[in-house]
Amino acid sequence: SVLIVVPTRELATQVETVVKQVGQFTNIRCVSIVGGANFDKQERAIRAGACGAYCTSRLTPLTERTSCPAHHYTVRLSR
C-alpha cells in the first residue's frame, strides 16, 4: 500500500488523477481520502485493495481505523 500525504484537497485530487492515468494499464487502484467526502465509501475502497490513498485532514481517522493502521506503511519523505 502507498500513502501519500498532501496538504490540500486540491492537491490530493491532482495526485489521484495522475496516478489513475499512470496506472490505467496496470492493476493499480487508487482513492482520494479527503474531508467532506463519505468516509465509509473511502474506507471500502482501501479495504478493496486501493493501492494509493491521498490524504489531507483524514490521515488520523484513517489510521485509527483497524483497516488502515499506520504501522502498515513505510514512511518516505521527499521535497
PDB file of C-alpha atoms in Angstrom:
ATOM      1  CA  SER A   1       0.000   0.000   0.000  1.00  0.00           C
ATOM      2  CA  VAL A   2       1.036   3.559  -0.661  1.00  0.00           C
ATOM      3  CA  LEU A   3       0.038   6.533   1.434  1.00  0.00           C
ATOM      4  CA  ILE A   4       0.797   9.965   0.003  1.00  0.00           C
ATOM      5  CA  VAL A   5       0.088  12.805   2.411  1.00  0.00           C
ATOM      6  CA  VAL A   6      -0.611  16.176   0.829  1.00  0.00           C
ATOM      7  CA  PRO A   7      -1.648  19.464   2.451  1.00  0.00           C
ATOM      8  CA  THR A   8      -4.762  20.300   0.418  1.00  0.00           C
ATOM      9  CA  ARG A   9      -7.827  18.653  -1.080  1.00  0.00           C
ATOM     10  CA  GLU A  10      -6.969  20.108  -4.494  1.00  0.00           C
ATOM     11  CA  LEU A  11      -3.506  18.548  -4.487  1.00  0.00           C
ATOM     12  CA  ALA A  12      -4.961  15.231  -3.324  1.00  0.00           C
ATOM     13  CA  THR A  13      -7.332  15.280  -6.298  1.00  0.00           C
ATOM     14  CA  GLN A  14      -4.494  16.123  -8.700  1.00  0.00           C
ATOM     15  CA  VAL A  15      -2.323  13.293  -7.358  1.00  0.00           C
ATOM     16  CA  GLU A  16      -5.210  10.842  -7.644  1.00  0.00           C
ATOM     17  CA  THR A  17      -5.811  11.882 -11.267  1.00  0.00           C
ATOM     18  CA  VAL A  18      -2.168  11.405 -12.232  1.00  0.00           C
ATOM     19  CA  VAL A  19      -1.893   8.021 -10.506  1.00  0.00           C
ATOM     20  CA  LYS A  20      -5.054   6.831 -12.272  1.00  0.00           C
ATOM     21  CA  GLN A  21      -3.630   7.957 -15.628  1.00  0.00           C
ATOM     22  CA  VAL A  22      -0.290   6.253 -14.990  1.00  0.00           C
ATOM     23  CA  GLY A  23      -1.929   3.148 -13.583  1.00  0.00           C
ATOM     24  CA  GLN A  24      -4.631   2.691 -16.203  1.00  0.00           C
ATOM     25  CA  PHE A  25      -2.678  -0.067 -17.942  1.00  0.00           C
ATOM     26  CA  THR A  26      -1.741  -1.821 -14.714  1.00  0.00           C
ATOM     27  CA  ASN A  27      -3.583  -3.226 -11.738  1.00  0.00           C
ATOM     28  CA  ILE A  28      -3.023  -0.052  -9.692  1.00  0.00           C
ATOM     29  CA  ARG A  29      -6.157   1.246  -7.996  1.00  0.00           C
ATOM     30  CA  CYS A  30      -6.242   4.454  -6.017  1.00  0.00           C
ATOM     31  CA  VAL A  31      -8.574   6.503  -3.895  1.00  0.00           C
ATOM     32  CA  SER A  32      -8.506  10.096  -2.718  1.00  0.00           C
ATOM     33  CA  ILE A  33      -9.230  10.405   1.006  1.00  0.00           C
ATOM     34  CA  VAL A  34     -10.301  13.955   1.842  1.00  0.00           C
ATOM     35  CA  GLY A  35     -12.504  15.608   4.411  1.00  0.00           C
ATOM     36  CA  GLY A  36     -16.076  16.346   3.411  1.00  0.00           C
ATOM     37  CA  ALA A  37     -16.460  13.139   1.415  1.00  0.00           C
ATOM     38  CA  ASN A  38     -18.153   9.928   2.542  1.00  0.00           C
ATOM     39  CA  PHE A  39     -15.589   8.241   4.804  1.00  0.00           C
ATOM     40  CA  ASP A  40     -17.187   4.791   4.657  1.00  0.00           C
ATOM     41  CA  LYS A  41     -17.001   4.798   0.845  1.00  0.00           C
ATOM     42  CA  GLN A  42     -13.330   5.840   1.030  1.00  0.00           C
ATOM     43  CA  GLU A  43     -12.565   3.136   3.575  1.00  0.00           C
ATOM     44  CA  ARG A  44     -14.311   0.480   1.458  1.00  0.00           C
ATOM     45  CA  ALA A  45     -12.064   1.403  -1.476  1.00  0.00           C
ATOM     46  CA  ILE A  46      -8.990   0.862   0.693  1.00  0.00           C
ATOM     47  CA  ARG A  47     -10.316  -2.451   2.002  1.00  0.00           C
ATOM     48  CA  ALA A  48     -10.954  -3.497  -1.618  1.00  0.00           C
ATOM     49  CA  GLY A  49      -7.259  -3.060  -2.344  1.00  0.00           C
ATOM     50  CA  ALA A  50      -6.782   0.512  -3.479  1.00  0.00           C
ATOM     51  CA  CYS A  51      -3.027   0.949  -3.693  1.00  0.00           C
ATOM     52  CA  GLY A  52      -2.903   4.687  -3.253  1.00  0.00           C
ATOM     53  CA  ALA A  53      -4.603   6.783  -0.617  1.00  0.00           C
ATOM     54  CA  TYR A  54      -4.159  10.520  -0.840  1.00  0.00           C
ATOM     55  CA  CYS A  55      -4.969  12.110   2.491  1.00  0.00           C
ATOM     56  CA  THR A  56      -5.341  15.574   3.884  1.00  0.00           C
ATOM     57  CA  SER A  57      -7.159  16.045   7.179  1.00  0.00           C
ATOM     58  CA  ARG A  58      -8.314  12.416   7.135  1.00  0.00           C
ATOM     59  CA  LEU A  59      -4.915  10.940   7.981  1.00  0.00           C
ATOM     60  CA  THR A  60      -5.601  10.438  11.701  1.00  0.00           C
ATOM     61  CA  PRO A  61      -9.136   9.000  11.329  1.00  0.00           C
ATOM     62  CA  LEU A  62      -7.871   6.734   8.553  1.00  0.00           C
ATOM     63  CA  THR A  63      -5.020   5.270  10.575  1.00  0.00           C
ATOM     64  CA  GLU A  64      -7.132   4.918  13.728  1.00  0.00           C
ATOM     65  CA  ARG A  65      -9.431   2.502  11.976  1.00  0.00           C
ATOM     66  CA  THR A  66      -8.338  -1.107  12.141  1.00  0.00           C
ATOM     67  CA  SER A  67      -8.458  -1.479   8.356  1.00  0.00           C
ATOM     68  CA  CYS A  68      -5.666   1.048   7.812  1.00  0.00           C
ATOM     69  CA  PRO A  69      -3.286   1.044  10.766  1.00  0.00           C
ATOM     70  CA  ALA A  70      -0.309   3.377  10.443  1.00  0.00           C
ATOM     71  CA  HIS A  71       2.216   0.595  11.055  1.00  0.00           C
ATOM     72  CA  HIS A  72       1.318  -0.905   7.649  1.00  0.00           C
ATOM     73  CA  TYR A  73       3.058   1.979   5.879  1.00  0.00           C
ATOM     74  CA  THR A  74       6.710   2.794   5.356  1.00  0.00           C
ATOM     75  CA  VAL A  75       7.500   6.477   5.647  1.00  0.00           C
ATOM     76  CA  ARG A  76       9.416   8.122   2.798  1.00  0.00           C
ATOM     77  CA  LEU A  77       9.970  11.845   2.765  1.00  0.00           C
ATOM     78  CA  SER A  78      10.824  13.906  -0.284  1.00  0.00           C
ATOM     79  CA  ARG A  79      10.946  17.574  -1.087  1.00  0.00           C
TER      80      ARG A  79
END
